[in-house]
Amino acid sequence: KKQVSELRKEYAAEVKAQVAADEAQKEAEQKEVTRQKLERQRLKNIRSAQNAILEKEKRERRHQEWQEELLVEQEKREQKAALMTKARQLLVDELEEEAPLWLTTSEEVE
């Protein structure tokens, strides 16, 4: 009877030790899973921040290009306006030169 009692105590101690070891292993595995998850999230956050920086630089670069494009278009408009003004002035000059002939008879022109 005493041997059975000792065997039961030994078995209970072994079971208790095995349960504790299993729980410790389970907790260690859970900690590792949590650590890996946090590491993945950290890397994702880093990539996200880098992408945000790149997008901001891209927007700034595009804005700068747009500003330069506006300047070029403004210059083109100004050149076209100057050309039109010059053409208008040439036409006015030509008409002013011909104007005295409009009130003359065809015999005076010849």
Short mmCIF file of N, CA, C and O in Angstrom, two decimals:
data_model
loop_
_atom_site.label_atom_id
_atom_site.label_comp_id
_atom_site.label_asym_id
_atom_site.label_seq_id
_atom_site.Cartn_x
_atom_site.Cartn_y
_atom_site.Cartn_z
N LYS A 1 0.82 -1.18 0.00
CA LYS A 1 0.00 0.00 0.00
C LYS A 1 0.87 1.25 0.00
O LYS A 1 0.54 2.24 -0.65
N LYS A 2 1.94 1.19 0.75
CA LYS A 2 2.87 2.32 0.82
C LYS A 2 3.53 2.56 -0.53
O LYS A 2 3.72 3.70 -0.95
N GLN A 3 3.89 1.48 -1.23
CA GLN A 3 4.53 1.61 -2.54
C GLN A 3 3.55 2.25 -3.54
O GLN A 3 3.95 3.07 -4.36
N VAL A 4 2.32 1.86 -3.47
CA VAL A 4 1.31 2.40 -4.38
C VAL A 4 1.16 3.90 -4.12
O VAL A 4 1.08 4.71 -5.04
N SER A 5 1.15 4.27 -2.87
CA SER A 5 1.03 5.67 -2.49
C SER A 5 2.23 6.47 -3.01
O SER A 5 2.09 7.56 -3.55
N GLU A 6 3.42 5.89 -2.86
CA GLU A 6 4.63 6.57 -3.35
C GLU A 6 4.61 6.68 -4.87
O GLU A 6 5.00 7.70 -5.44
N LEU A 7 4.16 5.61 -5.54
CA LEU A 7 4.08 5.63 -6.99
C LEU A 7 3.08 6.70 -7.45
O LEU A 7 3.31 7.42 -8.42
N ARG A 8 1.97 6.78 -6.75
CA ARG A 8 0.98 7.79 -7.09
C ARG A 8 1.56 9.19 -6.91
O ARG A 8 1.33 10.08 -7.74
N LYS A 9 2.29 9.40 -5.82
CA LYS A 9 2.91 10.71 -5.56
C LYS A 9 3.93 11.03 -6.65
O LYS A 9 4.00 12.16 -7.16
N GLU A 10 4.73 10.03 -7.01
CA GLU A 10 5.73 10.23 -8.07
C GLU A 10 5.03 10.56 -9.40
O GLU A 10 5.45 11.45 -10.12
N TYR A 11 3.99 9.78 -9.69
CA TYR A 11 3.24 10.00 -10.93
C TYR A 11 2.61 11.40 -10.93
O TYR A 11 2.66 12.11 -11.93
N ALA A 12 2.01 11.79 -9.81
CA ALA A 12 1.40 13.11 -9.69
C ALA A 12 2.47 14.19 -9.88
O ALA A 12 2.23 15.21 -10.56
N ALA A 13 3.66 14.00 -9.31
CA ALA A 13 4.74 14.97 -9.45
C ALA A 13 5.19 15.05 -10.91
O ALA A 13 5.44 16.14 -11.45
N GLU A 14 5.29 13.87 -11.57
CA GLU A 14 5.69 13.86 -12.97
C GLU A 14 4.64 14.56 -13.84
O GLU A 14 4.98 15.33 -14.74
N VAL A 15 3.37 14.29 -13.57
CA VAL A 15 2.30 14.92 -14.33
C VAL A 15 2.33 16.42 -14.11
O VAL A 15 2.22 17.22 -15.05
N LYS A 16 2.50 16.83 -12.87
CA LYS A 16 2.57 18.26 -12.54
C LYS A 16 3.75 18.92 -13.25
O LYS A 16 3.62 20.01 -13.83
N ALA A 17 4.90 18.24 -13.25
CA ALA A 17 6.09 18.78 -13.91
C ALA A 17 5.86 18.86 -15.42
O ALA A 17 6.24 19.84 -16.08
N GLN A 18 5.22 17.80 -15.98
CA GLN A 18 4.95 17.79 -17.42
C GLN A 18 3.97 18.90 -17.79
O GLN A 18 4.16 19.59 -18.79
N VAL A 19 2.93 19.11 -16.98
CA VAL A 19 1.96 20.17 -17.24
C VAL A 19 2.65 21.52 -17.16
O VAL A 19 2.43 22.39 -18.02
N ALA A 20 3.50 21.72 -16.17
CA ALA A 20 4.22 22.98 -16.03
C ALA A 20 5.14 23.20 -17.22
O ALA A 20 5.23 24.31 -17.77
N ALA A 21 5.82 22.14 -17.67
CA ALA A 21 6.72 22.25 -18.83
C ALA A 21 5.92 22.57 -20.08
O ALA A 21 6.32 23.42 -20.90
N ASP A 22 4.76 21.91 -20.24
CA ASP A 22 3.91 22.17 -21.40
C ASP A 22 3.42 23.61 -21.40
O ASP A 22 3.41 24.28 -22.44
N GLU A 23 2.98 24.08 -20.24
CA GLU A 23 2.51 25.46 -20.13
C GLU A 23 3.63 26.44 -20.41
O GLU A 23 3.43 27.47 -21.08
N ALA A 24 4.83 26.15 -19.90
CA ALA A 24 5.97 27.03 -20.14
C ALA A 24 6.31 27.06 -21.63
O ALA A 24 6.58 28.13 -22.20
N GLN A 25 6.26 25.89 -22.27
CA GLN A 25 6.55 25.83 -23.71
C GLN A 25 5.48 26.58 -24.49
O GLN A 25 5.78 27.33 -25.42
N LYS A 26 4.21 26.39 -24.09
CA LYS A 26 3.11 27.07 -24.76
C LYS A 26 3.25 28.58 -24.60
O LYS A 26 3.06 29.35 -25.56
N GLU A 27 3.61 29.03 -23.40
CA GLU A 27 3.79 30.46 -23.16
C GLU A 27 4.96 31.00 -23.97
O GLU A 27 4.88 32.10 -24.56
N ALA A 28 6.04 30.23 -24.05
CA ALA A 28 7.21 30.66 -24.84
C ALA A 28 6.84 30.76 -26.32
O ALA A 28 7.23 31.71 -27.01
N GLU A 29 6.08 29.77 -26.80
CA GLU A 29 5.65 29.82 -28.21
C GLU A 29 4.74 31.03 -28.45
O GLU A 29 4.87 31.69 -29.47
N GLN A 30 3.84 31.29 -27.51
CA GLN A 30 2.95 32.45 -27.65
C GLN A 30 3.74 33.75 -27.65
O GLN A 30 3.45 34.66 -28.44
N LYS A 31 4.74 33.84 -26.78
CA LYS A 31 5.59 35.03 -26.75
C LYS A 31 6.32 35.21 -28.07
O LYS A 31 6.45 36.33 -28.58
N GLU A 32 6.79 34.10 -28.64
CA GLU A 32 7.51 34.16 -29.91
C GLU A 32 6.57 34.61 -31.03
O GLU A 32 6.93 35.44 -31.87
N VAL A 33 5.35 34.08 -31.03
CA VAL A 33 4.36 34.48 -32.05
C VAL A 33 4.06 35.97 -31.91
O VAL A 33 4.01 36.71 -32.90
N THR A 34 3.88 36.42 -30.66
CA THR A 34 3.60 37.84 -30.41
C THR A 34 4.78 38.70 -30.85
O THR A 34 4.59 39.75 -31.48
N ARG A 35 6.00 38.25 -30.54
CA ARG A 35 7.19 39.01 -30.93
C ARG A 35 7.29 39.11 -32.44
O ARG A 35 7.56 40.19 -32.99
N GLN A 36 7.04 38.00 -33.15
CA GLN A 36 7.09 38.01 -34.61
C GLN A 36 6.02 38.93 -35.19
O GLN A 36 6.26 39.66 -36.14
N LYS A 37 4.84 38.89 -34.59
CA LYS A 37 3.74 39.75 -35.05
C LYS A 37 4.11 41.22 -34.87
O LYS A 37 3.91 42.04 -35.78
N LEU A 38 4.66 41.54 -33.71
CA LEU A 38 5.07 42.93 -33.46
C LEU A 38 6.20 43.36 -34.41
O LEU A 38 6.22 44.50 -34.88
N GLU A 39 7.11 42.43 -34.69
CA GLU A 39 8.22 42.75 -35.62
C GLU A 39 7.68 43.00 -37.03
O GLU A 39 8.10 43.93 -37.70
N ARG A 40 6.73 42.16 -37.46
CA ARG A 40 6.11 42.38 -38.79
C ARG A 40 5.40 43.73 -38.83
O ARG A 40 5.50 44.46 -39.82
N GLN A 41 4.70 44.06 -37.76
CA GLN A 41 4.00 45.35 -37.70
C GLN A 41 4.98 46.50 -37.73
O GLN A 41 4.75 47.51 -38.39
N ARG A 42 6.10 46.35 -37.01
CA ARG A 42 7.12 47.40 -36.99
C ARG A 42 7.69 47.61 -38.40
O ARG A 42 7.82 48.75 -38.86
N LEU A 43 8.00 46.51 -39.08
CA LEU A 43 8.53 46.62 -40.45
C LEU A 43 7.48 47.24 -41.39
O LEU A 43 7.83 48.05 -42.25
N LYS A 44 6.24 46.85 -41.19
CA LYS A 44 5.17 47.42 -42.01
C LYS A 44 5.06 48.93 -41.77
O LYS A 44 4.89 49.71 -42.71
N ASN A 45 5.16 49.33 -40.50
CA ASN A 45 5.09 50.76 -40.18
C ASN A 45 6.26 51.52 -40.80
O ASN A 45 6.10 52.64 -41.28
N ILE A 46 7.44 50.91 -40.79
CA ILE A 46 8.62 51.55 -41.41
C ILE A 46 8.39 51.72 -42.91
O ILE A 46 8.62 52.80 -43.46
N ARG A 47 7.91 50.65 -43.56
CA ARG A 47 7.63 50.75 -45.01
C ARG A 47 6.57 51.81 -45.29
O ARG A 47 6.68 52.58 -46.25
N SER A 48 5.56 51.84 -44.46
CA SER A 48 4.49 52.81 -44.62
C SER A 48 5.03 54.23 -44.50
O SER A 48 4.68 55.11 -45.30
N ALA A 49 5.89 54.46 -43.51
CA ALA A 49 6.48 55.79 -43.33
C ALA A 49 7.36 56.15 -44.53
O ALA A 49 7.31 57.29 -45.02
N GLN A 50 8.15 55.20 -45.01
CA GLN A 50 9.00 55.46 -46.17
C GLN A 50 8.15 55.78 -47.39
O GLN A 50 8.47 56.71 -48.15
N ASN A 51 7.07 55.03 -47.58
CA ASN A 51 6.18 55.29 -48.72
C ASN A 51 5.53 56.66 -48.61
O ASN A 51 5.36 57.36 -49.61
N ALA A 52 5.16 57.03 -47.40
CA ALA A 52 4.56 58.36 -47.20
C ALA A 52 5.56 59.45 -47.56
O ALA A 52 5.20 60.45 -48.19
N ILE A 53 6.82 59.26 -47.16
CA ILE A 53 7.86 60.24 -47.49
C ILE A 53 8.04 60.32 -49.01
O ILE A 53 8.12 61.41 -49.59
N LEU A 54 8.09 59.16 -49.65
CA LEU A 54 8.26 59.13 -51.11
C LEU A 54 7.07 59.80 -51.80
O LEU A 54 7.26 60.55 -52.77
N GLU A 55 5.86 59.54 -51.33
CA GLU A 55 4.68 60.17 -51.92
C GLU A 55 4.72 61.68 -51.75
O GLU A 55 4.37 62.42 -52.67
N LYS A 56 5.14 62.12 -50.58
CA LYS A 56 5.23 63.57 -50.34
C LYS A 56 6.25 64.19 -51.29
O LYS A 56 6.00 65.23 -51.90
N GLU A 57 7.41 63.54 -51.43
CA GLU A 57 8.43 64.05 -52.35
C GLU A 57 7.90 64.06 -53.78
O GLU A 57 8.15 65.00 -54.54
N LYS A 58 7.16 63.01 -54.13
CA LYS A 58 6.60 62.92 -55.49
C LYS A 58 5.61 64.06 -55.73
O LYS A 58 5.62 64.69 -56.79
N ARG A 59 4.74 64.31 -54.73
CA ARG A 59 3.78 65.41 -54.86
C ARG A 59 4.49 66.74 -54.98
O ARG A 59 4.12 67.58 -55.80
N GLU A 60 5.53 66.95 -54.17
CA GLU A 60 6.28 68.21 -54.23
C GLU A 60 6.97 68.37 -55.58
O GLU A 60 6.99 69.46 -56.15
N ARG A 61 7.54 67.27 -56.07
CA ARG A 61 8.21 67.31 -57.38
C ARG A 61 7.21 67.63 -58.48
O ARG A 61 7.46 68.46 -59.35
N ARG A 62 6.03 66.99 -58.42
CA ARG A 62 5.00 67.24 -59.43
C ARG A 62 4.49 68.67 -59.33
O ARG A 62 4.24 69.31 -60.36
N HIS A 63 4.37 69.18 -58.11
CA HIS A 63 3.94 70.57 -57.95
C HIS A 63 4.97 71.52 -58.56
O HIS A 63 4.61 72.49 -59.24
N GLN A 64 6.24 71.23 -58.33
CA GLN A 64 7.31 72.07 -58.90
C GLN A 64 7.27 72.01 -60.42
O GLN A 64 7.39 73.04 -61.09
N GLU A 65 7.08 70.80 -60.97
CA GLU A 65 6.99 70.66 -62.43
C GLU A 65 5.79 71.45 -62.96
O GLU A 65 5.88 72.08 -64.01
N TRP A 66 4.69 71.40 -62.23
CA TRP A 66 3.48 72.12 -62.63
C TRP A 66 3.73 73.62 -62.62
O TRP A 66 3.31 74.33 -63.54
N GLN A 67 4.44 74.11 -61.59
CA GLN A 67 4.77 75.54 -61.52
C GLN A 67 5.63 75.94 -62.72
O GLN A 67 5.41 76.99 -63.34
N GLU A 68 6.61 75.10 -63.04
CA GLU A 68 7.47 75.40 -64.19
C GLU A 68 6.66 75.37 -65.49
O GLU A 68 6.86 76.22 -66.38
N GLU A 69 5.75 74.43 -65.58
CA GLU A 69 4.87 74.33 -66.75
C GLU A 69 4.03 75.60 -66.88
O GLU A 69 3.84 76.12 -67.99
N LEU A 70 3.53 76.08 -65.76
CA LEU A 70 2.74 77.33 -65.78
C LEU A 70 3.58 78.50 -66.29
O LEU A 70 3.09 79.31 -67.07
N LEU A 71 4.82 78.57 -65.83
CA LEU A 71 5.69 79.65 -66.28
C LEU A 71 5.94 79.57 -67.79
O LEU A 71 5.91 80.59 -68.49
N VAL A 72 6.17 78.36 -68.28
CA VAL A 72 6.40 78.17 -69.72
C VAL A 72 5.16 78.57 -70.51
O VAL A 72 5.25 79.29 -71.52
N GLU A 73 3.99 78.13 -70.04
CA GLU A 73 2.74 78.47 -70.73
C GLU A 73 2.48 79.97 -70.68
O GLU A 73 2.01 80.56 -71.65
N GLN A 74 2.78 80.59 -69.55
CA GLN A 74 2.61 82.04 -69.43
C GLN A 74 3.52 82.76 -70.42
O GLN A 74 3.10 83.72 -71.09
N GLU A 75 4.75 82.29 -70.54
CA GLU A 75 5.69 82.88 -71.49
C GLU A 75 5.17 82.73 -72.93
O GLU A 75 5.23 83.68 -73.72
N LYS A 76 4.65 81.54 -73.23
CA LYS A 76 4.09 81.32 -74.58
C LYS A 76 2.92 82.28 -74.84
O LYS A 76 2.82 82.85 -75.92
N ARG A 77 2.02 82.43 -73.84
CA ARG A 77 0.88 83.35 -74.01
C ARG A 77 1.36 84.78 -74.22
O ARG A 77 0.82 85.50 -75.07
N GLU A 78 2.37 85.18 -73.46
CA GLU A 78 2.89 86.54 -73.59
C GLU A 78 3.51 86.74 -74.96
O GLU A 78 3.33 87.79 -75.58
N GLN A 79 4.25 85.75 -75.46
CA GLN A 79 4.85 85.85 -76.79
C GLN A 79 3.76 85.92 -77.86
O GLN A 79 3.87 86.70 -78.81
N LYS A 80 2.72 85.10 -77.70
CA LYS A 80 1.62 85.11 -78.68
C LYS A 80 0.90 86.46 -78.64
O LYS A 80 0.57 87.02 -79.70
N ALA A 81 0.68 86.98 -77.46
CA ALA A 81 0.01 88.28 -77.34
C ALA A 81 0.87 89.37 -77.98
O ALA A 81 0.35 90.26 -78.67
N ALA A 82 2.19 89.31 -77.75
CA ALA A 82 3.08 90.30 -78.35
C ALA A 82 3.05 90.18 -79.87
O ALA A 82 3.03 91.21 -80.59
N LEU A 83 3.04 88.96 -80.37
CA LEU A 83 2.99 88.74 -81.81
C LEU A 83 1.67 89.28 -82.39
O LEU A 83 1.67 89.93 -83.44
N MET A 84 0.58 89.03 -81.69
CA MET A 84 -0.72 89.52 -82.15
C MET A 84 -0.76 91.05 -82.12
O MET A 84 -1.31 91.68 -83.03
N THR A 85 -0.19 91.64 -81.09
CA THR A 85 -0.15 93.10 -81.00
C THR A 85 0.66 93.67 -82.16
O THR A 85 0.27 94.66 -82.79
N LYS A 86 1.79 93.03 -82.44
CA LYS A 86 2.63 93.48 -83.54
C LYS A 86 1.90 93.34 -84.88
O LYS A 86 1.92 94.26 -85.72
N ALA A 87 1.21 92.21 -85.06
CA ALA A 87 0.47 91.99 -86.31
C ALA A 87 -0.66 93.01 -86.43
O ALA A 87 -0.90 93.56 -87.51
N ARG A 88 -1.35 93.28 -85.33
CA ARG A 88 -2.44 94.26 -85.33
C ARG A 88 -1.89 95.64 -85.69
O ARG A 88 -2.49 96.37 -86.48
N GLN A 89 -0.74 95.97 -85.11
CA GLN A 89 -0.13 97.28 -85.39
C GLN A 89 0.28 97.38 -86.85
O GLN A 89 0.09 98.42 -87.48
N LEU A 90 0.84 96.31 -87.41
CA LEU A 90 1.21 96.31 -88.83
C LEU A 90 -0.03 96.51 -89.71
O LEU A 90 0.00 97.25 -90.70
N LEU A 91 -1.12 95.85 -89.34
CA LEU A 91 -2.35 95.99 -90.10
C LEU A 91 -2.89 97.42 -90.01
O LEU A 91 -3.29 98.00 -91.02
N VAL A 92 -2.84 97.97 -88.79
CA VAL A 92 -3.30 99.36 -88.61
C VAL A 92 -2.42 100.30 -89.42
O VAL A 92 -2.92 101.22 -90.10
N ASP A 93 -1.13 100.10 -89.38
CA ASP A 93 -0.21 100.95 -90.16
C ASP A 93 -0.51 100.86 -91.64
O ASP A 93 -0.53 101.88 -92.36
N GLU A 94 -0.75 99.64 -92.10
CA GLU A 94 -1.04 99.45 -93.53
C GLU A 94 -2.36 100.12 -93.90
O GLU A 94 -2.46 100.78 -94.95
N LEU A 95 -3.36 99.98 -93.03
CA LEU A 95 -4.65 100.62 -93.31
C LEU A 95 -4.54 102.14 -93.26
O LEU A 95 -5.17 102.83 -94.07
N GLU A 96 -3.76 102.66 -92.32
CA GLU A 96 -3.57 104.11 -92.25
C GLU A 96 -2.87 104.63 -93.50
O GLU A 96 -3.14 105.72 -93.98
N GLU A 97 -1.98 103.83 -94.04
CA GLU A 97 -1.26 104.21 -95.26
C GLU A 97 -2.22 104.23 -96.45
O GLU A 97 -2.13 105.09 -97.31
N GLU A 98 -3.15 103.28 -96.47
CA GLU A 98 -4.10 103.22 -97.57
C GLU A 98 -5.29 104.15 -97.38
O GLU A 98 -5.98 104.48 -98.34
N ALA A 99 -5.57 104.59 -96.18
CA ALA A 99 -6.77 105.37 -95.87
C ALA A 99 -6.93 106.62 -96.75
O ALA A 99 -8.04 106.88 -97.21
N PRO A 100 -5.90 107.39 -96.99
CA PRO A 100 -6.11 108.56 -97.84
C PRO A 100 -6.58 108.20 -99.25
O PRO A 100 -7.29 108.97 -99.89
N LEU A 101 -6.26 107.00 -99.70
CA LEU A 101 -6.65 106.59 -101.05
C LEU A 101 -8.12 106.19 -101.11
O LEU A 101 -8.70 106.12 -102.19
N TRP A 102 -8.72 105.92 -99.98
CA TRP A 102 -10.13 105.48 -99.98
C TRP A 102 -11.07 106.60 -100.41
O TRP A 102 -12.11 106.36 -100.99
N LEU A 103 -10.69 107.83 -100.13
CA LEU A 103 -11.57 108.94 -100.45
C LEU A 103 -11.24 109.58 -101.81
O LEU A 103 -11.80 110.60 -102.16
N THR A 104 -10.36 108.98 -102.50
CA THR A 104 -10.00 109.51 -103.81
C THR A 104 -10.73 108.76 -104.89
O THR A 104 -11.19 107.64 -104.70
N THR A 105 -10.84 109.35 -106.02
CA THR A 105 -11.50 108.69 -107.14
C THR A 105 -10.53 107.71 -107.77
O THR A 105 -9.34 107.78 -107.53
N SER A 106 -11.03 106.86 -108.58
CA SER A 106 -10.17 105.88 -109.20
C SER A 106 -9.20 106.53 -110.17
O SER A 106 -8.11 106.02 -110.40
N GLU A 107 -9.57 107.73 -110.72
CA GLU A 107 -8.64 108.42 -111.61
C GLU A 107 -7.45 108.97 -110.87
O GLU A 107 -6.33 108.98 -111.37
N GLU A 108 -7.70 109.43 -109.63
CA GLU A 108 -6.58 109.96 -108.83
C GLU A 108 -5.61 108.87 -108.42
O GLU A 108 -4.42 109.10 -108.28
N VAL A 109 -6.14 107.67 -108.26
CA VAL A 109 -5.28 106.56 -107.86
C VAL A 109 -4.34 106.20 -108.99
O VAL A 109 -3.18 105.95 -108.78
N GLU A 110 -4.83 106.24 -110.19
CA GLU A 110 -4.01 105.85 -111.34
C GLU A 110 -3.08 106.96 -111.65
O GLU A 110 -1.99 107.02 -111.87
#
